[in-house]
Amino acid sequence: MNKLIVVFFVYLFSIQNACSQLDLTSPRGTSHPLWSKMDSTIKSGKYERITSVLVAQNGELLFENYYNGADSNSKHNTRSATKTMATLLTGIAIKQGYIQSEKDKIFKYLGHKTPVKNPDDRKSGITLEDLLSMSSILECNDFNSFSRGNEERMYIIEDWTGFLVDLPVRAYPFEPKPEDQPYGRAFSYCSAGAAAMADIVQRAVGMPADQFAKQNLLNPLGFEDYVLHYTPEGVLNTAGGSEYKSRDLLKLIQLCLNKGVWNGQEIIPATWLQKATTPKVRVRDGVEYGYLFWLRSFGENQQYYSYHMSGNGGQKLLAIPDLDAVMVITTTNYGNRNAHNYTDELVNEYIVPVLTDQQ
């Protein structure tokens, strides 16, 4: 009996270990007619400057192609898609005991930035969760060019974290107050908040955020060739930027789908990823937000819940748990008003239909 139990657990471990892998050998399923149609449509220029599309299901690569001069060795600046790095690093810091929880107050780690401008007692109550869910009380809105916290005003200042905490408390003249909205929060897209999370993480762990990321995330995933971007003060830039190969980006979103496990090792707690990909604030009808993850459904005939990292130009690192699928779409359509519609169409009209056929 004991021997059977041991064999069973060895088998269970081997299955778990196998599931944590992402097989990046030659793509399977490339004969599906929709793959060919998608490929030819991208090459026709309909979606302008798409640079790569990779799709995996059940841990196996189904489609991989590069466009507009890119190849498998190209590094892509996925802009705000890398904001989610701050979420992943926060989860690792919580796992290692450096941060107690997302309910911690930001000034527990940012005391060196006090006293702040526009003082207000309510600022002392701002939490990590407020920054991760883009719903703090600070007047910071990248979608509003008049906002004092608009990212363009931050980039010309050396101290990005100081820029954030010095902002005034916002009013709600054109929307319901947080207590009158779903989840009790009001969404306001704020790159400065995402950037400050790297500063918070490195203060908590006692080492530069980039070194913490390399030791605990990038190295375990086998990232070797990439370019990290930094703030003017030399902190890892988690507002956006950094450049990675498409296959490495696919590993990153696969890690999330694997509930934080890679090669049998827990990199990020599953409980943290569950929190991060659960709605915390309503963005608009059909779109919600977790901890620097966008949450919405994709598919035309049948809708499937997804969580994804998203960036300027239509960048997507996207997981669909019900289909056990992940995908990466990179582009250089920066500032293109149609960019997100382009990549949404690729997911809805081509990728999801193939994935449902593959089940």
mmCIF file of C-alpha atoms in Angstrom:
data_model
loop_
_atom_site.group_PDB
_atom_site.id
_atom_site.type_symbol
_atom_site.label_atom_id
_atom_site.label_comp_id
_atom_site.label_asym_id
_atom_site.label_seq_id
_atom_site.Cartn_x
_atom_site.Cartn_y
_atom_site.Cartn_z
ATOM 1 C CA MET A 1 0.000 0.000 0.000
ATOM 2 C CA ASN A 2 2.772 2.422 0.962
ATOM 3 C CA LYS A 3 4.571 1.652 -2.286
ATOM 4 C CA LEU A 4 1.414 2.438 -4.258
ATOM 5 C CA ILE A 5 1.047 5.741 -2.440
ATOM 6 C CA VAL A 6 4.645 6.687 -3.249
ATOM 7 C CA VAL A 7 4.174 5.744 -6.922
ATOM 8 C CA PHE A 8 0.971 7.775 -7.042
ATOM 9 C CA PHE A 9 2.621 10.896 -5.655
ATOM 10 C CA VAL A 10 5.627 10.525 -7.951
ATOM 11 C CA TYR A 11 3.201 10.283 -10.867
ATOM 12 C CA LEU A 12 1.284 13.316 -9.591
ATOM 13 C CA PHE A 13 4.488 15.322 -9.292
ATOM 14 C CA SER A 14 5.608 14.309 -12.775
ATOM 15 C CA ILE A 15 2.305 15.464 -14.226
ATOM 16 C CA GLN A 16 2.546 18.777 -12.376
ATOM 17 C CA ASN A 17 6.110 19.200 -13.545
ATOM 18 C CA ALA A 18 5.185 18.419 -17.141
ATOM 19 C CA CYS A 19 2.279 20.856 -17.029
ATOM 20 C CA SER A 20 4.579 23.636 -15.936
ATOM 21 C CA GLN A 21 6.574 23.292 -19.119
ATOM 22 C CA LEU A 22 5.931 25.182 -22.330
ATOM 23 C CA ASP A 23 6.960 23.104 -25.312
ATOM 24 C CA LEU A 24 8.537 25.545 -27.765
ATOM 25 C CA THR A 25 9.542 23.004 -30.388
ATOM 26 C CA SER A 26 8.061 23.265 -33.876
ATOM 27 C CA PRO A 27 4.461 24.538 -33.795
ATOM 28 C CA ARG A 28 1.663 22.016 -34.060
ATOM 29 C CA GLY A 29 -1.711 22.610 -35.669
ATOM 30 C CA THR A 30 -0.339 24.967 -38.345
ATOM 31 C CA SER A 31 -2.485 23.319 -41.000
ATOM 32 C CA HIS A 32 -5.720 24.817 -39.673
ATOM 33 C CA PRO A 33 -7.180 27.010 -42.441
ATOM 34 C CA LEU A 34 -7.695 29.938 -40.083
ATOM 35 C CA TRP A 35 -3.981 30.022 -39.294
ATOM 36 C CA SER A 36 -3.234 30.393 -42.999
ATOM 37 C CA LYS A 37 -5.923 33.026 -43.398
ATOM 38 C CA MET A 38 -4.640 35.001 -40.401
ATOM 39 C CA ASP A 39 -1.070 34.763 -41.656
ATOM 40 C CA SER A 40 -1.931 36.006 -45.143
ATOM 41 C CA THR A 41 -4.133 38.794 -43.773
ATOM 42 C CA ILE A 42 -1.330 40.065 -41.539
ATOM 43 C CA LYS A 43 1.105 39.907 -44.450
ATOM 44 C CA SER A 44 -1.340 41.898 -46.587
ATOM 45 C CA GLY A 45 -0.843 44.848 -44.242
ATOM 46 C CA LYS A 46 -4.444 45.042 -43.035
ATOM 47 C CA TYR A 47 -3.287 45.241 -39.425
ATOM 48 C CA GLU A 48 -0.344 47.471 -40.275
ATOM 49 C CA ARG A 49 2.764 46.847 -38.152
ATOM 50 C CA ILE A 50 2.211 43.500 -36.421
ATOM 51 C CA THR A 51 5.613 42.027 -35.534
ATOM 52 C CA SER A 52 4.799 38.639 -33.976
ATOM 53 C CA VAL A 53 1.946 36.278 -33.135
ATOM 54 C CA LEU A 54 2.481 33.235 -30.910
ATOM 55 C CA VAL A 55 -0.241 30.916 -29.607
ATOM 56 C CA ALA A 56 0.048 27.916 -27.276
ATOM 57 C CA GLN A 57 -2.557 25.531 -25.906
ATOM 58 C CA ASN A 58 -2.154 22.769 -23.340
ATOM 59 C CA GLY A 59 1.491 23.802 -23.057
ATOM 60 C CA GLU A 60 2.204 23.215 -26.762
ATOM 61 C CA LEU A 61 3.056 25.866 -29.334
ATOM 62 C CA LEU A 62 0.385 25.934 -32.047
ATOM 63 C CA PHE A 63 1.353 29.004 -34.044
ATOM 64 C CA GLU A 64 4.434 31.195 -34.282
ATOM 65 C CA ASN A 65 5.226 33.744 -36.933
ATOM 66 C CA TYR A 66 7.039 37.052 -37.282
ATOM 67 C CA TYR A 67 6.299 39.998 -39.529
ATOM 68 C CA ASN A 68 7.558 43.337 -40.760
ATOM 69 C CA GLY A 69 11.225 42.506 -40.356
ATOM 70 C CA ALA A 70 11.020 40.845 -36.947
ATOM 71 C CA ASP A 71 12.207 37.321 -36.182
ATOM 72 C CA SER A 72 12.532 35.021 -33.180
ATOM 73 C CA ASN A 73 15.591 36.940 -31.959
ATOM 74 C CA SER A 74 13.887 40.332 -32.082
ATOM 75 C CA LYS A 75 13.264 42.099 -28.797
ATOM 76 C CA HIS A 76 9.932 43.914 -28.539
ATOM 77 C CA ASN A 77 9.070 46.991 -26.526
ATOM 78 C CA THR A 78 5.581 46.058 -25.384
ATOM 79 C CA ARG A 79 5.094 49.352 -23.557
ATOM 80 C CA SER A 80 2.507 49.111 -20.759
ATOM 81 C CA ALA A 81 2.189 45.353 -21.068
ATOM 82 C CA THR A 82 5.198 45.245 -18.757
ATOM 83 C CA LYS A 83 3.336 47.188 -16.049
ATOM 84 C CA THR A 84 2.181 43.768 -14.873
ATOM 85 C CA MET A 85 5.781 42.985 -13.927
ATOM 86 C CA ALA A 86 5.108 45.119 -10.835
ATOM 87 C CA THR A 87 2.256 42.802 -9.858
ATOM 88 C CA LEU A 88 4.367 39.684 -10.301
ATOM 89 C CA LEU A 89 7.266 41.107 -8.296
ATOM 90 C CA THR A 90 4.894 42.209 -5.531
ATOM 91 C CA GLY A 91 3.524 38.670 -5.292
ATOM 92 C CA ILE A 92 7.034 37.255 -5.021
ATOM 93 C CA ALA A 93 7.936 39.804 -2.332
ATOM 94 C CA ILE A 94 4.832 38.822 -0.359
ATOM 95 C CA LYS A 95 5.739 35.138 -0.711
ATOM 96 C CA GLN A 96 9.215 35.820 0.669
ATOM 97 C CA GLY A 97 7.874 37.845 3.584
ATOM 98 C CA TYR A 98 9.198 41.253 2.565
ATOM 99 C CA ILE A 99 5.690 42.667 2.095
ATOM 100 C CA GLN A 100 2.871 41.617 4.394
ATOM 101 C CA SER A 101 0.037 42.081 1.910
ATOM 102 C CA GLU A 102 -1.455 44.350 -0.728
ATOM 103 C CA LYS A 103 -3.264 46.097 2.137
ATOM 104 C CA ASP A 104 0.031 47.586 3.336
ATOM 105 C CA LYS A 105 0.128 51.384 3.238
ATOM 106 C CA ILE A 106 2.495 52.748 0.599
ATOM 107 C CA PHE A 107 4.218 55.110 3.050
ATOM 108 C CA LYS A 108 5.384 52.094 5.037
ATOM 109 C CA TYR A 109 7.899 51.821 2.178
ATOM 110 C CA LEU A 110 7.957 55.393 0.873
ATOM 111 C CA GLY A 111 8.667 57.266 4.081
ATOM 112 C CA HIS A 112 11.721 58.763 2.390
ATOM 113 C CA LYS A 113 9.331 60.677 0.101
ATOM 114 C CA THR A 114 7.667 62.555 2.965
ATOM 115 C CA PRO A 115 6.629 65.211 3.661
ATOM 116 C CA VAL A 116 4.558 65.411 0.498
ATOM 117 C CA LYS A 117 3.141 68.334 -1.410
ATOM 118 C CA ASN A 118 -0.600 68.890 -1.331
ATOM 119 C CA PRO A 119 -0.740 67.332 2.157
ATOM 120 C CA ASP A 120 -3.938 65.506 3.036
ATOM 121 C CA ASP A 121 -4.512 63.039 5.867
ATOM 122 C CA ARG A 122 -6.220 60.668 3.415
ATOM 123 C CA LYS A 123 -2.941 60.122 1.597
ATOM 124 C CA SER A 124 -1.635 58.149 4.571
ATOM 125 C CA GLY A 125 -4.300 55.528 3.865
ATOM 126 C CA ILE A 126 -3.240 54.794 0.273
ATOM 127 C CA THR A 127 -2.410 51.092 -0.100
ATOM 128 C CA LEU A 128 -0.429 48.968 -2.502
ATOM 129 C CA GLU A 129 -3.779 47.630 -3.702
ATOM 130 C CA ASP A 130 -4.845 51.152 -4.653
ATOM 131 C CA LEU A 131 -1.844 51.500 -6.952
ATOM 132 C CA LEU A 132 -2.068 47.967 -8.357
ATOM 133 C CA SER A 133 -5.745 48.403 -9.213
ATOM 134 C CA MET A 134 -5.363 51.911 -10.699
ATOM 135 C CA SER A 135 -7.859 53.290 -8.215
ATOM 136 C CA SER A 136 -6.019 55.476 -5.704
ATOM 137 C CA ILE A 137 -7.383 58.823 -4.532
ATOM 138 C CA LEU A 138 -4.521 60.678 -6.257
ATOM 139 C CA GLU A 139 -5.381 62.859 -9.249
ATOM 140 C CA CYS A 140 -3.597 60.778 -11.860
ATOM 141 C CA ASN A 141 -5.172 59.959 -15.215
ATOM 142 C CA ASP A 142 -3.161 59.178 -18.344
ATOM 143 C CA PHE A 143 -6.361 59.226 -20.401
ATOM 144 C CA ASN A 144 -6.902 62.902 -19.543
ATOM 145 C CA SER A 145 -4.350 65.313 -20.978
ATOM 146 C CA PHE A 146 -5.396 67.904 -18.365
ATOM 147 C CA SER A 147 -4.657 65.611 -15.429
ATOM 148 C CA ARG A 148 -1.853 66.774 -13.173
ATOM 149 C CA GLY A 149 -0.748 63.147 -12.943
ATOM 150 C CA ASN A 150 -0.736 62.468 -16.692
ATOM 151 C CA GLU A 151 2.305 60.361 -17.559
ATOM 152 C CA GLU A 152 3.694 62.938 -19.991
ATOM 153 C CA ARG A 153 4.197 65.290 -17.052
ATOM 154 C CA MET A 154 5.975 62.553 -15.119
ATOM 155 C CA TYR A 155 8.499 61.638 -17.792
ATOM 156 C CA ILE A 156 10.134 65.072 -17.719
ATOM 157 C CA ILE A 157 10.713 64.856 -13.938
ATOM 158 C CA GLU A 158 13.576 62.886 -12.385
ATOM 159 C CA ASP A 159 11.761 61.640 -9.277
ATOM 160 C CA TRP A 160 8.764 59.665 -10.558
ATOM 161 C CA THR A 161 7.701 58.364 -7.148
ATOM 162 C CA GLY A 162 7.843 61.859 -5.692
ATOM 163 C CA PHE A 163 5.755 63.040 -8.639
ATOM 164 C CA LEU A 164 3.054 60.531 -7.679
ATOM 165 C CA VAL A 165 2.836 61.112 -3.943
ATOM 166 C CA ASP A 166 2.907 64.891 -4.368
ATOM 167 C CA LEU A 167 -0.269 64.862 -6.475
ATOM 168 C CA PRO A 168 -3.463 66.349 -5.027
ATOM 169 C CA VAL A 169 -6.476 64.244 -4.077
ATOM 170 C CA ARG A 170 -8.853 63.923 -7.012
ATOM 171 C CA ALA A 171 -12.497 64.845 -7.313
ATOM 172 C CA TYR A 172 -15.141 62.924 -9.277
ATOM 173 C CA PRO A 173 -16.921 65.580 -11.367
ATOM 174 C CA PHE A 174 -17.781 63.336 -14.318
ATOM 175 C CA GLU A 175 -18.284 59.925 -12.712
ATOM 176 C CA PRO A 176 -19.798 58.345 -9.611
ATOM 177 C CA LYS A 177 -17.706 58.376 -6.465
ATOM 178 C CA PRO A 178 -15.928 55.112 -5.554
ATOM 179 C CA GLU A 179 -18.561 54.087 -3.026
ATOM 180 C CA ASP A 180 -21.202 54.320 -5.764
ATOM 181 C CA GLN A 181 -19.286 52.150 -8.241
ATOM 182 C CA PRO A 182 -18.889 48.353 -8.533
ATOM 183 C CA TYR A 183 -16.257 47.013 -6.121
ATOM 184 C CA GLY A 184 -16.197 50.375 -4.298
ATOM 185 C CA ARG A 185 -13.440 51.774 -6.492
ATOM 186 C CA ALA A 186 -13.091 54.309 -9.319
ATOM 187 C CA PHE A 187 -10.688 53.411 -12.140
ATOM 188 C CA SER A 188 -8.130 55.968 -13.283
ATOM 189 C CA TYR A 189 -5.267 54.749 -15.477
ATOM 190 C CA CYS A 190 -2.068 55.922 -13.799
ATOM 191 C CA SER A 191 1.394 54.983 -15.061
ATOM 192 C CA ALA A 192 2.985 56.832 -12.164
ATOM 193 C CA GLY A 193 1.347 54.410 -9.722
ATOM 194 C CA ALA A 194 2.638 51.391 -11.619
ATOM 195 C CA ALA A 195 6.123 52.920 -11.705
ATOM 196 C CA ALA A 196 6.068 53.568 -7.952
ATOM 197 C CA MET A 197 5.453 49.873 -7.302
ATOM 198 C CA ALA A 198 9.013 49.028 -8.389
ATOM 199 C CA ASP A 199 10.320 51.613 -5.920
ATOM 200 C CA ILE A 200 8.137 50.078 -3.200
ATOM 201 C CA VAL A 201 9.332 46.545 -4.006
ATOM 202 C CA GLN A 202 12.997 47.455 -3.886
ATOM 203 C CA ARG A 203 12.567 49.339 -0.630
ATOM 204 C CA ALA A 204 10.790 46.304 0.818
ATOM 205 C CA VAL A 205 13.289 43.661 -0.339
ATOM 206 C CA GLY A 206 16.408 45.713 0.248
ATOM 207 C CA MET A 207 17.882 45.306 -3.219
ATOM 208 C CA PRO A 208 17.403 46.957 -6.617
ATOM 209 C CA ALA A 209 14.156 45.859 -8.229
ATOM 210 C CA ASP A 210 15.903 44.725 -11.404
ATOM 211 C CA GLN A 211 18.176 42.368 -9.447
ATOM 212 C CA PHE A 212 15.195 41.030 -7.517
ATOM 213 C CA ALA A 213 13.387 40.449 -10.828
ATOM 214 C CA LYS A 214 16.355 38.654 -12.358
ATOM 215 C CA GLN A 215 16.926 36.362 -9.383
ATOM 216 C CA ASN A 216 13.315 35.473 -8.741
ATOM 217 C CA LEU A 217 11.527 35.704 -12.084
ATOM 218 C CA LEU A 218 13.614 36.187 -15.214
ATOM 219 C CA ASN A 219 16.391 33.701 -14.449
ATOM 220 C CA PRO A 220 14.044 30.884 -13.341
ATOM 221 C CA LEU A 221 12.104 31.318 -16.600
ATOM 222 C CA GLY A 222 15.307 31.132 -18.631
ATOM 223 C CA PHE A 223 15.313 34.729 -19.901
ATOM 224 C CA GLU A 224 18.785 35.463 -21.287
ATOM 225 C CA ASP A 225 18.591 38.181 -23.949
ATOM 226 C CA TYR A 226 16.537 41.239 -22.986
ATOM 227 C CA VAL A 227 16.863 44.969 -22.357
ATOM 228 C CA LEU A 228 15.496 46.486 -19.159
ATOM 229 C CA HIS A 229 14.408 50.116 -18.995
ATOM 230 C CA TYR A 230 14.876 52.383 -15.993
ATOM 231 C CA THR A 231 13.511 55.578 -14.488
ATOM 232 C CA PRO A 232 15.773 58.650 -14.388
ATOM 233 C CA GLU A 233 16.703 57.646 -10.818
ATOM 234 C CA GLY A 234 17.783 54.185 -11.961
ATOM 235 C CA VAL A 235 14.787 52.189 -10.708
ATOM 236 C CA LEU A 236 13.385 49.411 -12.894
ATOM 237 C CA ASN A 237 10.701 51.039 -15.045
ATOM 238 C CA THR A 238 7.392 49.292 -14.394
ATOM 239 C CA ALA A 239 5.390 52.074 -16.023
ATOM 240 C CA GLY A 240 6.199 50.393 -19.330
ATOM 241 C CA GLY A 241 9.017 49.606 -21.688
ATOM 242 C CA SER A 242 11.757 46.971 -21.397
ATOM 243 C CA GLU A 243 12.314 44.699 -24.373
ATOM 244 C CA TYR A 244 11.873 40.940 -24.537
ATOM 245 C CA LYS A 245 11.749 38.200 -27.138
ATOM 246 C CA SER A 246 8.282 36.934 -28.018
ATOM 247 C CA ARG A 247 8.998 33.415 -26.755
ATOM 248 C CA ASP A 248 10.053 34.801 -23.384
ATOM 249 C CA LEU A 249 6.871 36.853 -23.208
ATOM 250 C CA LEU A 250 4.925 33.670 -23.939
ATOM 251 C CA LYS A 251 6.689 32.000 -20.995
ATOM 252 C CA LEU A 252 5.651 34.881 -18.772
ATOM 253 C CA ILE A 253 1.934 34.579 -19.500
ATOM 254 C CA GLN A 254 2.177 30.768 -19.409
ATOM 255 C CA LEU A 255 3.628 31.069 -15.907
ATOM 256 C CA CYS A 256 0.483 32.937 -14.889
ATOM 257 C CA LEU A 257 -1.727 30.284 -16.484
ATOM 258 C CA ASN A 258 0.317 27.648 -14.615
ATOM 259 C CA LYS A 259 -0.704 29.376 -11.359
ATOM 260 C CA GLY A 260 2.856 30.518 -10.762
ATOM 261 C CA VAL A 261 4.610 27.161 -11.166
ATOM 262 C CA TRP A 262 7.528 26.603 -13.550
ATOM 263 C CA ASN A 263 9.562 23.396 -13.792
ATOM 264 C CA GLY A 264 7.945 22.191 -10.586
ATOM 265 C CA GLN A 265 9.002 25.321 -8.704
ATOM 266 C CA GLU A 266 6.546 27.852 -7.300
ATOM 267 C CA ILE A 267 7.703 31.208 -8.624
ATOM 268 C CA ILE A 268 4.593 33.201 -7.702
ATOM 269 C CA PRO A 269 1.911 32.051 -5.235
ATOM 270 C CA ALA A 270 -1.259 30.797 -6.927
ATOM 271 C CA THR A 271 -3.284 32.702 -4.330
ATOM 272 C CA TRP A 272 -1.651 35.953 -5.424
ATOM 273 C CA LEU A 273 -2.311 35.328 -9.117
ATOM 274 C CA GLN A 274 -5.917 34.494 -8.272
ATOM 275 C CA LYS A 275 -6.246 37.858 -6.535
ATOM 276 C CA ALA A 276 -4.444 39.662 -9.341
ATOM 277 C CA THR A 277 -6.762 38.272 -12.023
ATOM 278 C CA THR A 278 -10.011 38.791 -10.086
ATOM 279 C CA PRO A 279 -11.946 42.027 -10.774
ATOM 280 C CA LYS A 280 -11.132 44.887 -8.432
ATOM 281 C CA VAL A 281 -12.535 47.837 -10.368
ATOM 282 C CA ARG A 282 -14.858 48.417 -13.347
ATOM 283 C CA VAL A 283 -13.189 50.142 -16.305
ATOM 284 C CA ARG A 284 -16.245 50.238 -18.566
ATOM 285 C CA ASP A 285 -18.990 47.866 -19.645
ATOM 286 C CA GLY A 286 -17.409 44.502 -20.444
ATOM 287 C CA VAL A 287 -13.949 45.444 -19.170
ATOM 288 C CA GLU A 288 -12.659 45.169 -15.615
ATOM 289 C CA TYR A 289 -9.253 45.417 -13.973
ATOM 290 C CA GLY A 290 -7.376 43.336 -11.425
ATOM 291 C CA TYR A 291 -3.857 44.084 -10.249
ATOM 292 C CA LEU A 292 -2.361 45.558 -13.434
ATOM 293 C CA PHE A 293 -4.196 42.870 -15.437
ATOM 294 C CA TRP A 294 -6.990 43.696 -17.873
ATOM 295 C CA LEU A 295 -10.005 41.398 -17.568
ATOM 296 C CA ARG A 296 -12.495 40.816 -20.384
ATOM 297 C CA SER A 297 -13.925 38.117 -22.625
ATOM 298 C CA PHE A 298 -12.933 37.232 -26.179
ATOM 299 C CA GLY A 299 -14.570 35.220 -28.942
ATOM 300 C CA GLU A 300 -17.380 35.829 -31.387
ATOM 301 C CA ASN A 301 -19.716 32.836 -31.237
ATOM 302 C CA GLN A 302 -18.778 32.009 -27.665
ATOM 303 C CA GLN A 303 -17.146 34.320 -25.158
ATOM 304 C CA TYR A 304 -14.226 33.183 -23.001
ATOM 305 C CA TYR A 305 -12.965 35.044 -19.944
ATOM 306 C CA SER A 306 -9.374 36.204 -20.249
ATOM 307 C CA TYR A 307 -6.794 38.154 -18.323
ATOM 308 C CA HIS A 308 -4.070 39.963 -20.162
ATOM 309 C CA MET A 309 -1.202 42.398 -20.079
ATOM 310 C CA SER A 310 -1.800 45.184 -22.568
ATOM 311 C CA GLY A 311 0.264 48.012 -24.021
ATOM 312 C CA ASN A 312 0.293 50.891 -26.486
ATOM 313 C CA GLY A 313 0.206 49.631 -30.056
ATOM 314 C CA GLY A 314 -2.140 46.756 -29.286
ATOM 315 C CA GLN A 315 0.426 44.627 -27.436
ATOM 316 C CA LYS A 316 -1.108 41.588 -25.733
ATOM 317 C CA LEU A 317 0.101 38.827 -23.429
ATOM 318 C CA LEU A 318 -3.183 37.005 -22.966
ATOM 319 C CA ALA A 319 -4.407 33.893 -21.159
ATOM 320 C CA ILE A 320 -7.739 32.118 -21.587
ATOM 321 C CA PRO A 321 -7.955 29.631 -18.704
ATOM 322 C CA ASP A 322 -11.018 27.744 -19.979
ATOM 323 C CA LEU A 323 -9.142 26.931 -23.188
ATOM 324 C CA ASP A 324 -5.814 26.322 -21.410
ATOM 325 C CA ALA A 325 -4.345 28.781 -23.889
ATOM 326 C CA VAL A 326 -1.932 31.695 -23.975
ATOM 327 C CA MET A 327 -0.886 34.049 -26.721
ATOM 328 C CA VAL A 328 1.456 36.928 -27.431
ATOM 329 C CA ILE A 329 0.877 39.616 -30.044
ATOM 330 C CA THR A 330 3.504 42.323 -30.528
ATOM 331 C CA THR A 331 3.350 45.354 -32.798
ATOM 332 C CA THR A 332 4.948 48.692 -33.514
ATOM 333 C CA ASN A 333 1.584 50.397 -34.013
ATOM 334 C CA TYR A 334 2.425 52.882 -31.261
ATOM 335 C CA GLY A 335 -0.082 55.719 -31.044
ATOM 336 C CA ASN A 336 -2.307 54.126 -33.695
ATOM 337 C CA ARG A 337 -5.952 54.619 -32.705
ATOM 338 C CA ASN A 338 -6.881 51.305 -34.372
ATOM 339 C CA ALA A 339 -4.090 49.287 -32.773
ATOM 340 C CA HIS A 340 -6.112 47.564 -30.032
ATOM 341 C CA ASN A 341 -8.989 46.912 -32.433
ATOM 342 C CA TYR A 342 -6.516 45.157 -34.741
ATOM 343 C CA THR A 343 -5.240 42.756 -32.118
ATOM 344 C CA ASP A 344 -8.720 42.239 -30.657
ATOM 345 C CA GLU A 345 -9.833 41.159 -34.120
ATOM 346 C CA LEU A 346 -6.953 38.704 -34.410
ATOM 347 C CA VAL A 347 -7.978 37.111 -31.119
ATOM 348 C CA ASN A 348 -11.726 37.100 -31.826
ATOM 349 C CA GLU A 349 -11.844 36.105 -35.491
ATOM 350 C CA TYR A 350 -8.884 33.764 -35.798
ATOM 351 C CA ILE A 351 -7.210 32.611 -32.611
ATOM 352 C CA VAL A 352 -10.193 31.778 -30.378
ATOM 353 C CA PRO A 353 -12.034 29.845 -33.144
ATOM 354 C CA VAL A 354 -8.953 27.692 -33.734
ATOM 355 C CA LEU A 355 -8.477 27.085 -30.008
ATOM 356 C CA THR A 356 -12.087 25.933 -29.636
ATOM 357 C CA ASP A 357 -11.607 23.573 -32.603
ATOM 358 C CA GLN A 358 -8.451 22.159 -31.005
ATOM 359 C CA GLN A 359 -10.238 21.165 -27.786
#
